[in-house]
CSV table of C-alpha atoms and ligand atoms in Angstrom, one decimal:
chain,number,residue,atom,x,y,z
X,161,MET,CA,96.5,131.5,106.2
X,162,THR,CA,95.4,129.8,110.1
X,163,THR,CA,93.0,127.1,109.2
X,164,GLU,CA,92.5,125.4,111.7
X,165,ARG,CA,94.1,121.7,109.8
X,166,ALA,CA,92.1,118.5,110.0
X,167,ASN,CA,92.3,115.5,112.3
X,168,PHE,CA,90.8,112.4,113.8
X,169,GLY,CA,87.3,113.2,116.2
X,170,THR,CA,87.7,109.8,118.5
X,171,LYS,CA,91.1,107.7,120.0
X,172,LEU,CA,88.5,105.0,118.8
X,173,GLY,CA,88.6,106.4,115.1
X,174,ILE,CA,92.1,106.9,114.8
X,175,ILE,CA,93.1,103.5,116.2
X,176,LEU,CA,90.5,101.5,113.7
X,177,ALA,CA,91.0,104.1,110.3
X,178,THR,CA,94.9,103.2,111.1
X,179,ALA,CA,94.2,99.6,111.3
X,180,GLY,CA,92.1,99.8,108.5
X,181,SER,CA,95.3,101.4,106.4
X,182,ALA,CA,97.4,97.7,108.2
X,183,VAL,CA,94.6,95.0,107.4
X,184,GLY,CA,94.2,95.0,103.6
X,185,LEU,CA,94.5,92.7,100.4
X,186,GLY,CA,98.2,92.2,102.0
X,187,ASN,CA,96.3,90.1,105.7
X,188,VAL,CA,93.6,88.4,103.5
X,189,TRP,CA,95.9,87.5,100.7
X,190,ARG,CA,99.3,87.5,100.7
X,191,PHE,CA,99.3,86.5,103.9
X,192,PRO,CA,97.9,83.0,104.1
X,193,TYR,CA,99.9,82.4,100.4
X,194,MET,CA,102.8,83.7,102.1
X,195,THR,CA,102.6,81.2,105.6
X,196,GLY,CA,101.8,78.0,102.7
X,197,GLN,CA,105.1,77.8,100.7
X,198,ASN,CA,106.7,79.2,104.3
X,199,GLY,CA,105.4,76.2,105.6
X,200,GLY,CA,102.4,77.2,108.1
X,201,ALA,CA,103.3,77.7,112.0
X,202,ALA,CA,107.3,78.1,112.5
X,203,PHE,CA,106.8,81.5,109.5
X,204,LEU,CA,103.3,82.7,111.2
X,205,LEU,CA,105.8,83.0,114.1
X,206,ILE,CA,109.1,84.6,112.3
X,207,TYR,CA,106.8,86.9,111.3
X,208,ILE,CA,105.8,88.1,114.5
X,209,ALA,CA,108.7,88.4,116.3
X,210,CYS,CA,108.8,90.7,112.3
X,211,VAL,CA,106.1,92.6,113.8
X,212,VAL,CA,106.6,92.8,117.3
X,213,ILE,CA,111.0,94.1,116.6
X,214,LEU,CA,110.5,96.0,113.2
X,215,GLY,CA,106.7,96.8,112.3
X,216,VAL,CA,106.4,99.3,116.0
X,217,PRO,CA,109.9,101.0,115.8
X,218,CYS,CA,109.1,101.7,112.2
X,219,MET,CA,105.8,102.7,112.6
X,220,LEU,CA,106.5,104.6,115.7
X,221,ASN,CA,109.1,106.9,113.4
X,222,GLU,CA,106.1,107.0,111.0
X,223,PHE,CA,104.3,108.8,113.9
X,224,ILE,CA,106.7,110.6,115.0
X,225,ILE,CA,107.3,112.8,112.1
X,226,GLY,CA,103.5,113.3,111.0
X,227,ARG,CA,102.6,114.3,114.3
X,228,ARG,CA,105.4,116.8,114.6
X,229,ALA,CA,104.6,117.8,111.9
X,230,GLN,CA,101.4,118.4,111.7
X,231,ALA,CA,101.3,117.7,107.2
X,232,ASN,CA,101.4,115.7,104.1
X,233,THR,CA,104.4,113.4,103.8
X,234,ALA,CA,106.1,115.7,101.3
X,235,ARG,CA,106.2,118.9,103.7
X,236,ALA,CA,106.4,116.6,107.0
X,237,TYR,CA,110.1,115.0,106.4
X,238,SER,CA,111.0,118.2,104.2
X,239,LYS,CA,109.9,120.6,107.4
X,240,LEU,CA,112.6,118.1,109.9
X,241,ALA,CA,114.8,118.1,107.0
X,242,ASN,CA,116.0,121.5,107.2
X,243,GLY,CA,116.9,121.8,103.7
X,244,THR,CA,118.8,118.5,103.6
X,245,PRO,CA,118.4,116.3,101.2
X,246,TRP,CA,116.6,113.6,103.7
X,247,ARG,CA,113.7,116.0,102.5
X,248,LEU,CA,113.3,113.8,98.8
X,249,ILE,CA,112.9,111.1,101.5
X,250,GLY,CA,108.8,112.2,101.7
X,251,LEU,CA,108.1,113.7,98.2
X,252,PHE,CA,109.3,109.6,97.1
X,253,GLY,CA,106.8,107.8,99.8
X,254,VAL,CA,104.8,110.5,97.3
X,255,PHE,CA,105.6,108.8,94.2
X,256,THR,CA,106.0,105.2,95.2
X,257,GLY,CA,102.2,106.0,96.7
X,258,PHE,CA,100.3,106.6,93.3
X,259,MET,CA,102.5,103.4,92.0
X,260,ILE,CA,101.4,101.7,94.5
X,261,THR,CA,97.7,102.9,94.0
X,262,GLY,CA,97.9,102.0,90.3
X,263,TYR,CA,97.9,98.3,90.9
X,264,TYR,CA,96.5,97.6,94.4
X,265,VAL,CA,93.1,99.2,93.0
X,266,VAL,CA,92.9,96.8,90.1
X,267,VAL,CA,92.8,93.9,92.9
X,268,SER,CA,90.2,95.5,94.1
X,269,GLY,CA,88.5,95.5,91.6
X,270,TRP,CA,88.7,92.2,90.9
X,271,CYS,CA,87.0,91.5,94.3
X,272,LEU,CA,84.0,93.5,93.1
X,273,GLN,CA,83.8,91.2,90.3
X,274,TYR,CA,83.7,88.1,92.5
X,275,ILE,CA,81.0,89.8,94.5
X,276,TYR,CA,79.2,89.5,91.1
X,277,ALA,CA,80.4,86.7,90.3
X,278,SER,CA,79.3,84.8,93.8
X,279,VAL,CA,75.8,85.9,92.9
X,280,ALA,CA,75.7,85.0,90.5
X,281,GLY,CA,76.7,81.5,90.4
X,282,HIS,CA,79.4,82.1,88.1
X,283,LEU,CA,82.1,81.0,89.7
X,284,ASN,CA,80.2,76.5,90.1
X,285,GLY,CA,82.8,74.8,87.9
X,286,ASP,CA,85.5,72.9,88.5
X,287,ALA,CA,89.4,73.9,88.7
X,288,SER,CA,90.5,74.8,85.3
X,289,PHE,CA,87.0,76.4,84.8
X,290,VAL,CA,87.4,78.8,86.9
X,291,LYS,CA,91.5,79.2,86.7
X,292,ASN,CA,89.4,79.6,82.9
X,293,TYR,CA,87.7,82.1,84.6
X,294,PHE,CA,90.2,84.7,86.0
X,295,ASP,CA,92.1,83.9,83.1
X,296,THR,CA,89.4,85.0,80.7
X,297,PHE,CA,88.7,88.4,83.2
X,298,ALA,CA,91.8,88.9,83.6
X,299,ALA,CA,92.4,89.3,80.0
X,300,HIS,CA,89.6,91.2,78.5
X,301,PRO,CA,89.5,94.6,77.1
X,302,TRP,CA,87.3,96.6,79.9
X,303,LYS,CA,85.9,94.0,82.4
X,304,PRO,CA,88.2,94.9,84.7
X,305,VAL,CA,88.7,98.4,84.1
X,306,LEU,CA,84.8,99.2,84.4
X,307,TRP,CA,85.3,97.2,88.1
X,308,MET,CA,88.3,99.1,88.3
X,309,LEU,CA,86.9,102.8,87.9
X,310,ILE,CA,84.1,101.9,89.8
X,311,PHE,CA,86.5,100.9,93.3
X,312,MET,CA,88.6,104.4,92.8
X,313,LEU,CA,85.1,106.4,92.3
X,314,MET,CA,83.9,105.0,96.5
X,315,CYS,CA,87.4,105.2,97.2
X,316,HIS,CA,86.9,109.4,95.5
X,317,PHE,CA,83.7,109.7,97.4
X,318,ILE,CA,84.9,108.6,100.8
X,319,ILE,CA,88.2,110.9,100.6
X,320,SER,CA,86.6,113.8,99.1
X,321,ARG,CA,84.7,113.8,102.3
X,322,GLY,CA,87.6,115.0,104.6
X,323,VAL,CA,89.1,113.0,107.7
X,324,GLU,CA,86.3,112.9,109.8
X,325,LYS,CA,83.3,112.8,108.0
X,326,GLY,CA,84.9,110.5,105.5
X,327,ILE,CA,88.0,108.9,106.0
X,328,GLU,CA,87.1,108.1,110.2
X,329,ARG,CA,83.6,108.1,109.6
X,330,ALA,CA,84.2,105.0,107.2
X,331,SER,CA,86.4,103.7,108.9
X,332,LYS,CA,84.2,103.0,112.2
X,333,LEU,CA,81.3,101.6,110.2
X,334,MET,CA,83.6,99.2,107.8
X,335,MET,CA,86.0,97.2,110.4
X,336,PRO,CA,83.9,96.5,112.8
X,337,LEU,CA,81.9,94.7,109.2
X,338,LEU,CA,85.3,93.3,107.8
X,339,PHE,CA,86.0,91.5,111.6
X,340,ILE,CA,82.5,90.2,111.8
X,341,LEU,CA,82.1,88.9,108.4
X,342,LEU,CA,85.5,87.3,109.5
X,343,VAL,CA,85.4,85.5,112.3
X,344,VAL,CA,81.6,83.5,110.4
X,345,ILE,CA,83.7,82.4,107.8
X,346,ALA,CA,86.9,81.4,110.3
X,347,VAL,CA,84.2,79.6,112.1
X,348,ALA,CA,82.2,78.3,108.8
X,349,SER,CA,85.6,76.9,107.2
X,350,CYS,CA,87.3,75.6,111.2
X,351,LEU,CA,83.6,73.5,111.7
X,352,LEU,CA,84.1,71.7,108.0
X,353,PRO,CA,85.2,67.9,108.0
X,354,GLY,CA,89.1,67.7,108.1
X,355,ALA,CA,89.2,71.8,108.9
X,356,SER,CA,92.0,70.7,112.2
X,357,ARG,CA,95.1,69.7,109.9
X,358,GLY,CA,94.8,72.9,109.0
X,359,VAL,CA,94.8,74.4,112.1
X,360,SER,CA,97.5,72.2,113.3
X,361,PHE,CA,99.4,73.1,109.6
X,362,LEU,CA,99.2,76.8,111.1
X,363,PHE,CA,99.9,76.5,114.8
X,364,ASN,CA,102.5,73.7,115.1
X,365,PRO,CA,105.6,74.7,113.9
X,366,ASP,CA,107.6,72.8,112.5
X,367,PHE,CA,111.4,74.3,111.9
X,368,SER,CA,113.0,72.3,109.5
X,369,GLY,CA,112.0,73.9,106.8
X,370,VAL,CA,113.3,77.0,107.5
X,371,ASP,CA,116.4,78.7,106.5
X,372,SER,CA,116.8,82.8,104.9
X,373,LYS,CA,113.9,82.9,103.1
X,374,THR,CA,111.9,82.5,105.4
X,375,PHE,CA,113.0,85.4,108.0
X,376,LEU,CA,112.8,87.8,104.8
X,377,GLY,CA,110.1,86.9,103.4
X,378,ALA,CA,108.3,87.1,106.7
X,379,LEU,CA,110.5,90.8,107.1
X,380,GLY,CA,108.8,91.4,104.0
X,381,GLN,CA,105.7,90.6,104.4
X,382,ALA,CA,105.4,92.8,108.1
X,383,PHE,CA,106.7,95.7,106.0
X,384,TYR,CA,104.0,95.3,103.5
X,385,SER,CA,101.1,94.4,105.7
X,386,LEU,CA,101.6,97.9,108.0
X,387,SER,CA,101.7,100.2,105.2
X,388,LEU,CA,105.3,101.0,105.7
X,389,GLY,CA,107.4,103.1,104.4
X,390,MET,CA,106.5,105.3,102.3
X,391,GLY,CA,104.1,107.8,104.8
X,392,CYS,CA,100.5,106.4,104.4
X,393,LEU,CA,101.7,106.3,108.6
X,394,CYS,CA,102.3,109.6,108.7
X,395,THR,CA,99.8,111.2,106.7
X,396,TYR,CA,97.3,109.5,109.2
X,397,ALA,CA,100.0,110.9,112.5
X,398,SER,CA,99.5,113.6,110.7
X,399,TYR,CA,95.8,113.9,111.8
X,400,PHE,CA,96.6,112.3,114.7
X,401,LYS,CA,95.2,114.6,119.2
X,402,ARG,CA,98.8,115.8,120.7
X,403,ASP,CA,97.6,114.0,123.1
X,404,THR,CA,97.2,110.5,121.3
X,405,HIS,CA,99.6,107.8,123.2
X,406,LEU,CA,101.9,107.4,120.0
X,407,THR,CA,103.3,103.6,121.3
X,408,LYS,CA,100.3,102.0,122.4
X,409,SER,CA,99.1,103.2,119.5
X,410,ALA,CA,101.4,101.2,117.8
X,411,VAL,CA,101.7,98.4,119.2
X,412,GLN,CA,97.4,97.9,119.2
X,413,ILE,CA,97.9,97.9,115.6
X,414,VAL,CA,100.1,96.1,115.3
X,415,ALA,CA,98.0,93.5,117.3
X,416,ILE,CA,95.5,93.9,115.2
X,417,ASP,CA,97.0,93.9,112.1
X,418,THR,CA,98.3,90.6,112.5
X,419,LEU,CA,95.6,89.1,114.4
X,420,ILE,CA,93.4,89.3,111.6
X,421,ALA,CA,95.8,88.2,109.6
X,422,VAL,CA,95.9,84.9,111.6
X,423,LEU,CA,92.2,85.1,111.1
X,424,ALA,CA,92.6,84.9,107.4
X,425,GLY,CA,94.3,82.3,107.9
X,426,LEU,CA,92.7,80.3,110.3
X,427,MET,CA,89.1,80.9,107.1
X,428,ILE,CA,92.2,79.8,104.5
X,429,PHE,CA,93.9,77.1,105.5
X,430,PRO,CA,91.0,74.8,107.8
X,431,ALA,CA,88.7,75.2,104.2
X,432,PHE,CA,91.6,74.0,102.1
X,433,PHE,CA,93.6,71.4,104.0
X,434,ALA,CA,89.4,70.7,104.5
X,435,SER,CA,88.5,70.4,100.1
X,436,TYR,CA,91.6,68.3,99.5
X,437,PRO,CA,93.4,65.6,101.1
X,438,ASP,CA,97.2,67.0,100.0
X,439,ALA,CA,97.4,69.7,100.8
X,440,ALA,CA,100.4,70.3,102.8
X,441,SER,CA,102.2,68.6,99.7
X,442,LYS,CA,100.5,71.2,97.6
X,443,LEU,CA,101.4,75.1,99.0
X,444,ALA,CA,104.7,73.5,99.1
X,445,ASP,CA,105.3,72.5,95.7
X,446,PRO,CA,107.0,74.9,93.8
X,447,GLU,CA,105.8,73.7,90.7
X,448,LEU,CA,102.1,74.3,91.8
X,449,ALA,CA,102.9,77.9,93.1
X,450,GLY,CA,101.2,80.1,89.8
X,451,GLN,CA,98.4,78.1,91.5
X,452,TYR,CA,97.6,78.0,95.2
X,453,SER,CA,99.6,80.5,95.4
X,454,GLY,CA,100.1,84.8,94.3
X,455,PRO,CA,96.0,86.0,92.2
X,456,GLY,CA,96.0,82.2,92.4
X,457,LEU,CA,95.2,81.6,95.8
X,458,VAL,CA,92.7,84.1,96.3
X,459,PHE,CA,91.0,83.7,92.6
X,460,ILE,CA,91.7,81.2,91.9
X,461,THR,CA,91.8,77.7,94.3
X,462,LEU,CA,89.2,79.8,96.9
X,463,PRO,CA,86.6,79.7,94.6
X,464,ASN,CA,86.7,75.9,94.5
X,465,VAL,CA,87.1,75.3,98.3
X,466,PHE,CA,84.9,77.2,100.0
X,467,GLN,CA,82.1,75.0,96.6
X,468,GLN,CA,84.2,71.8,97.5
X,469,ALA,CA,83.8,72.1,100.8
X,470,PHE,CA,79.8,73.0,101.2
X,471,SER,CA,79.4,69.9,98.0
X,472,ASN,CA,76.6,69.0,100.5
X,473,ALA,CA,75.1,72.2,101.2
X,474,PRO,CA,75.8,74.4,97.9
X,475,LEU,CA,74.0,77.6,99.0
X,476,ILE,CA,76.5,78.6,101.6
X,477,GLY,CA,79.2,77.7,100.0
X,478,GLU,CA,77.8,80.8,97.2
X,479,LEU,CA,76.9,82.7,100.5
X,480,VAL,CA,80.7,82.1,102.0
X,481,ALA,CA,81.8,83.3,98.1
X,482,LEU,CA,79.9,85.8,98.9
X,483,LEU,CA,80.9,87.3,102.5
X,484,PHE,CA,84.6,86.0,101.3
X,485,TYR,CA,85.0,88.5,98.6
X,486,SER,CA,82.5,91.2,100.8
X,487,LEU,CA,85.7,91.7,102.8
X,488,LEU,CA,88.2,91.4,100.9
X,489,SER,CA,86.4,94.4,99.1
X,490,LEU,CA,85.9,96.2,102.4
X,491,ALA,CA,89.4,95.2,103.7
X,492,ALA,CA,91.5,96.4,100.3
X,493,LEU,CA,88.5,99.8,100.4
X,494,THR,CA,90.2,101.6,104.0
X,495,SER,CA,93.7,100.6,102.5
X,496,LEU,CA,93.0,102.4,99.1
X,497,MET,CA,92.4,104.7,101.0
X,498,SER,CA,95.6,105.1,103.2
X,499,LEU,CA,97.3,105.9,99.7
X,500,HIS,CA,94.7,107.8,98.1
X,501,GLU,CA,94.9,109.8,101.1
X,502,VAL,CA,98.8,111.3,101.5
X,503,SER,CA,98.7,112.4,97.2
X,504,THR,CA,95.0,113.7,98.4
X,505,ALA,CA,97.1,115.9,100.7
X,506,PHE,CA,99.9,116.9,99.3
X,507,PHE,CA,98.0,118.2,95.8
X,508,HIS,CA,95.2,119.6,98.6
X,509,GLU,CA,98.8,121.4,101.0
X,510,GLU,CA,101.1,121.9,98.1
X,511,LEU,CA,99.3,123.2,95.5
X,512,ASN,CA,97.0,125.4,98.2
X,513,ILE,CA,93.7,123.7,96.3
X,514,SER,CA,90.4,121.7,98.0
X,515,ARG,CA,90.5,118.8,99.2
X,516,LYS,CA,88.0,117.7,96.6
X,517,TRP,CA,90.1,119.3,93.6
X,518,GLY,CA,93.2,117.5,95.5
X,519,ALA,CA,91.7,114.6,96.0
X,520,GLY,CA,89.9,114.8,92.4
X,521,ILE,CA,93.1,115.0,91.0
X,522,VAL,CA,94.5,111.5,92.2
X,523,THR,CA,91.9,110.1,91.4
X,524,ALA,CA,92.3,110.8,87.3
X,525,LEU,CA,95.9,110.0,87.9
X,526,CYS,CA,95.4,107.2,89.6
X,527,ALA,CA,92.2,106.1,87.0
X,528,LEU,CA,94.8,106.2,84.9
X,529,ILE,CA,97.4,104.3,86.4
X,530,GLY,CA,95.3,102.1,87.3
X,531,VAL,CA,94.2,101.5,83.3
X,532,PHE,CA,98.1,100.9,82.2
X,533,CYS,CA,98.9,97.5,84.5
X,534,SER,CA,94.7,96.8,85.2
X,535,LEU,CA,95.6,96.5,81.0
X,536,SER,CA,99.0,94.7,80.8
X,537,TYR,CA,97.9,91.6,83.6
X,538,GLY,CA,99.0,88.8,82.1
X,539,ASN,CA,101.4,90.3,79.6
X,540,THR,CA,98.0,90.1,77.4
X,541,ARG,CA,99.1,92.9,75.5
X,542,GLU,CA,102.6,93.5,74.2
X,543,TRP,CA,102.8,97.0,74.4
X,544,LEU,CA,103.0,96.9,77.9
X,545,VAL,CA,105.6,94.9,78.8
X,546,PHE,CA,108.8,94.8,79.5
X,547,ALA,CA,111.7,92.5,79.5
X,548,GLY,CA,109.2,90.3,80.1
X,549,GLN,CA,107.0,91.0,82.9
X,550,SER,CA,103.3,93.6,82.3
X,551,VAL,CA,103.1,97.1,84.3
X,552,PHE,CA,101.1,95.3,86.5
X,553,SER,CA,104.6,93.1,87.9
X,554,TRP,CA,106.7,95.9,87.8
X,555,PHE,CA,104.7,98.0,89.8
X,556,ASP,CA,104.0,95.4,92.4
X,557,PHE,CA,107.9,94.5,92.2
X,558,LEU,CA,109.1,98.5,92.6
X,559,THR,CA,107.4,99.3,95.6
X,560,GLY,CA,107.0,95.8,97.6
X,561,GLN,CA,110.0,94.4,96.9
X,562,ILE,CA,112.0,98.2,96.8
X,563,PHE,CA,110.6,100.7,97.5
X,564,LEU,CA,108.6,100.0,100.3
X,565,PRO,CA,111.6,98.5,102.0
X,566,THR,CA,114.3,102.3,101.1
X,567,GLY,CA,112.3,104.8,102.4
X,568,GLY,CA,111.5,101.8,105.6
X,569,LEU,CA,115.6,102.4,105.7
X,570,LEU,CA,116.5,105.1,105.0
X,571,THR,CA,113.4,106.6,107.5
X,572,CYS,CA,115.2,104.6,110.1
X,573,LEU,CA,118.1,106.4,109.4
X,574,PHE,CA,117.2,110.0,109.2
X,575,LEU,CA,115.1,109.8,112.3
X,576,GLY,CA,117.5,107.2,113.7
X,577,TRP,CA,121.2,109.9,113.3
X,578,TYR,CA,120.2,113.4,111.9
X,579,VAL,CA,116.7,115.1,113.4
X,580,PRO,CA,118.0,115.8,117.2
X,581,LYS,CA,116.9,113.2,120.5
X,582,GLN,CA,114.9,115.7,121.8
X,583,ILE,CA,112.8,115.9,119.2
X,584,VAL,CA,112.1,112.4,118.8
X,585,LYS,CA,111.6,112.1,122.6
X,586,ASP,CA,109.2,115.4,122.8
X,587,GLU,CA,107.1,113.4,120.9
X,588,LEU,CA,106.7,110.0,121.9
X,589,THR,CA,106.5,111.5,125.9
X,590,ASN,CA,104.0,114.0,124.3
X,591,GLU,CA,106.9,116.5,125.9
X,592,GLY,CA,107.8,114.9,128.5
X,593,THR,CA,104.3,113.7,129.8
X,594,LEU,CA,104.5,110.2,130.1
X,595,ARG,CA,107.7,108.5,130.7
X,596,GLY,CA,109.0,107.4,127.2
X,597,ARG,CA,109.6,104.3,129.5
X,598,PHE,CA,110.6,102.7,125.9
X,599,PHE,CA,113.1,105.4,124.4
X,600,GLY,CA,116.0,104.0,125.0
X,601,ILE,CA,115.0,100.4,123.1
X,602,TYR,CA,113.4,102.0,120.4
X,603,LEU,CA,116.8,104.0,119.9
X,604,PHE,CA,119.0,101.4,119.6
X,605,ALA,CA,115.8,100.0,117.2
X,606,VAL,CA,115.7,102.7,114.8
X,607,ARG,CA,119.7,103.3,114.0
X,608,TYR,CA,120.4,99.7,114.1
X,609,VAL,CA,118.0,96.8,114.1
X,610,CYS,CA,116.2,98.3,112.1
X,611,PRO,CA,118.8,99.5,109.2
X,612,ILE,CA,120.5,95.9,109.3
X,613,CYS,CA,117.6,94.4,109.1
X,614,ILE,CA,115.9,95.8,106.0
X,615,LEU,CA,119.6,96.4,104.7
X,616,LEU,CA,119.2,91.9,104.9
X,617,ILE,CA,115.8,91.3,103.1
X,618,PHE,CA,117.8,94.0,99.7
X,619,LEU,CA,120.7,91.5,100.0
X,620,HIS,CA,119.1,88.9,100.0
X,621,GLN,CA,116.0,90.2,96.9
X,622,PHE,CA,119.5,90.5,94.8
X,623,GLY,CA,120.7,87.4,95.2
X,624,VAL,CA,124.0,88.3,97.4
X,625,ILE,CA,122.5,86.2,100.4
N,882,LIG,N1,99.4,97.5,105.0
N,882,LIG,C1,97.7,97.3,103.0
N,882,LIG,C2,97.4,95.5,102.9
N,882,LIG,O1,97.7,94.7,104.6
N,882,LIG,C3,98.3,97.5,101.9
N,882,LIG,C4,99.0,99.4,102.4
N,882,LIG,C5,98.1,100.1,102.4
N,882,LIG,C6,100.6,99.5,101.5
N,882,LIG,N2,99.6,101.8,102.1
N,882,LIG,C7,100.3,100.3,102.6
N,882,LIG,C8,101.1,99.1,101.6
N,882,LIG,C9,101.8,101.1,101.6
N,882,LIG,C10,103.0,99.3,102.1
N,882,LIG,C11,102.6,100.9,102.6
N,882,LIG,O2,97.3,95.8,102.4
């Protein structure tokens, strides 16, 4: 078969689609609560160090493998692995992708419900009212499932249109919109009376609370936020052009992702501090973690924060909530597209079926996983609870804390120690047409620094250190 492989059409498309994968719930939901729990500015600084030291080299790994092999993640690894067991990393990535998609789409569905709820004015009430609203909704037998399915279908529609007409076009439309929404809400939030305490929480570092957990939390967050560890970026890189400057693209994408995380902080903390006089202690109190972090922050606390912050002008509060959940949905959708594409490309190329059929299989399977994840949330149905944790929490834990770092670690070892150096250098320098000044640093990072850092995350998670 000699059919042309799909490609992204433009440089801007490459950056926006890949940044779209990186920017997601991880930036707007997970980053703020991690920052809140870990003392604000100090965490931000450590996080930035992590994305530079760990994020850029690991992103380059995936770019190199994907663009070299010009194939879906599973085949890309096996092409470079020459039949050795290293090829299994790619397959493992595809498998992990299914699991992440299954619970990611559930949270995305919640965002849609909240768009509806902010328009319908359902979020007006005190803190316990909103908490009750969220709990009742998330445990409802069909509402969250319905929104989840709608979100999955939106993603399906885009993916089945193809790489250039689907993913690239959608990203070019959605990413600028997301950025504008983010800036508008961040400005509104920073103009509130009392907002400056939130701004200084984010930018005035206090290193007194920093411990090993802060470092490892930042490392894990860098991984998640940059979509590393399961071949999302590898699949996208297989659609890059031969003359795409990999190092430059990686740096740009990391910069965009970090900028958006900071803007998300500027959107949330000033409003949070403006609404609660005791904001700092609320964030630091582990007893309150269930409400002020995790799903709680975005779906329970924020509706309330918007209401209180704009209590003089309730309509503005509602509008801000509406814009916020629209933004969150956009961010989630572009990330979900990249997760979906990993498996779609896999079925399309491995089973030799059309892209549309490939996408159809993925959508059906992920929707099925999503139904179980959704029904299991909050442990309300016993048959979906294993060892005290719901299927939802299991998938979140297994993928985020075990599978992704494992994938990242193995990929570093694979490229650093197994794949011939010349191949890696050729890709990084576009067959010698670029100077490749950073090749030495990159190789050192991939051989030693990254594997050791990732290993530390692991040891920490299992309580060894
Ligand atoms: N990076 C995305 C976010 O910040 C989530 C995501 C998409 C992801 N694809 C991934 C995370 C692959 C890990 C691996 O929300």
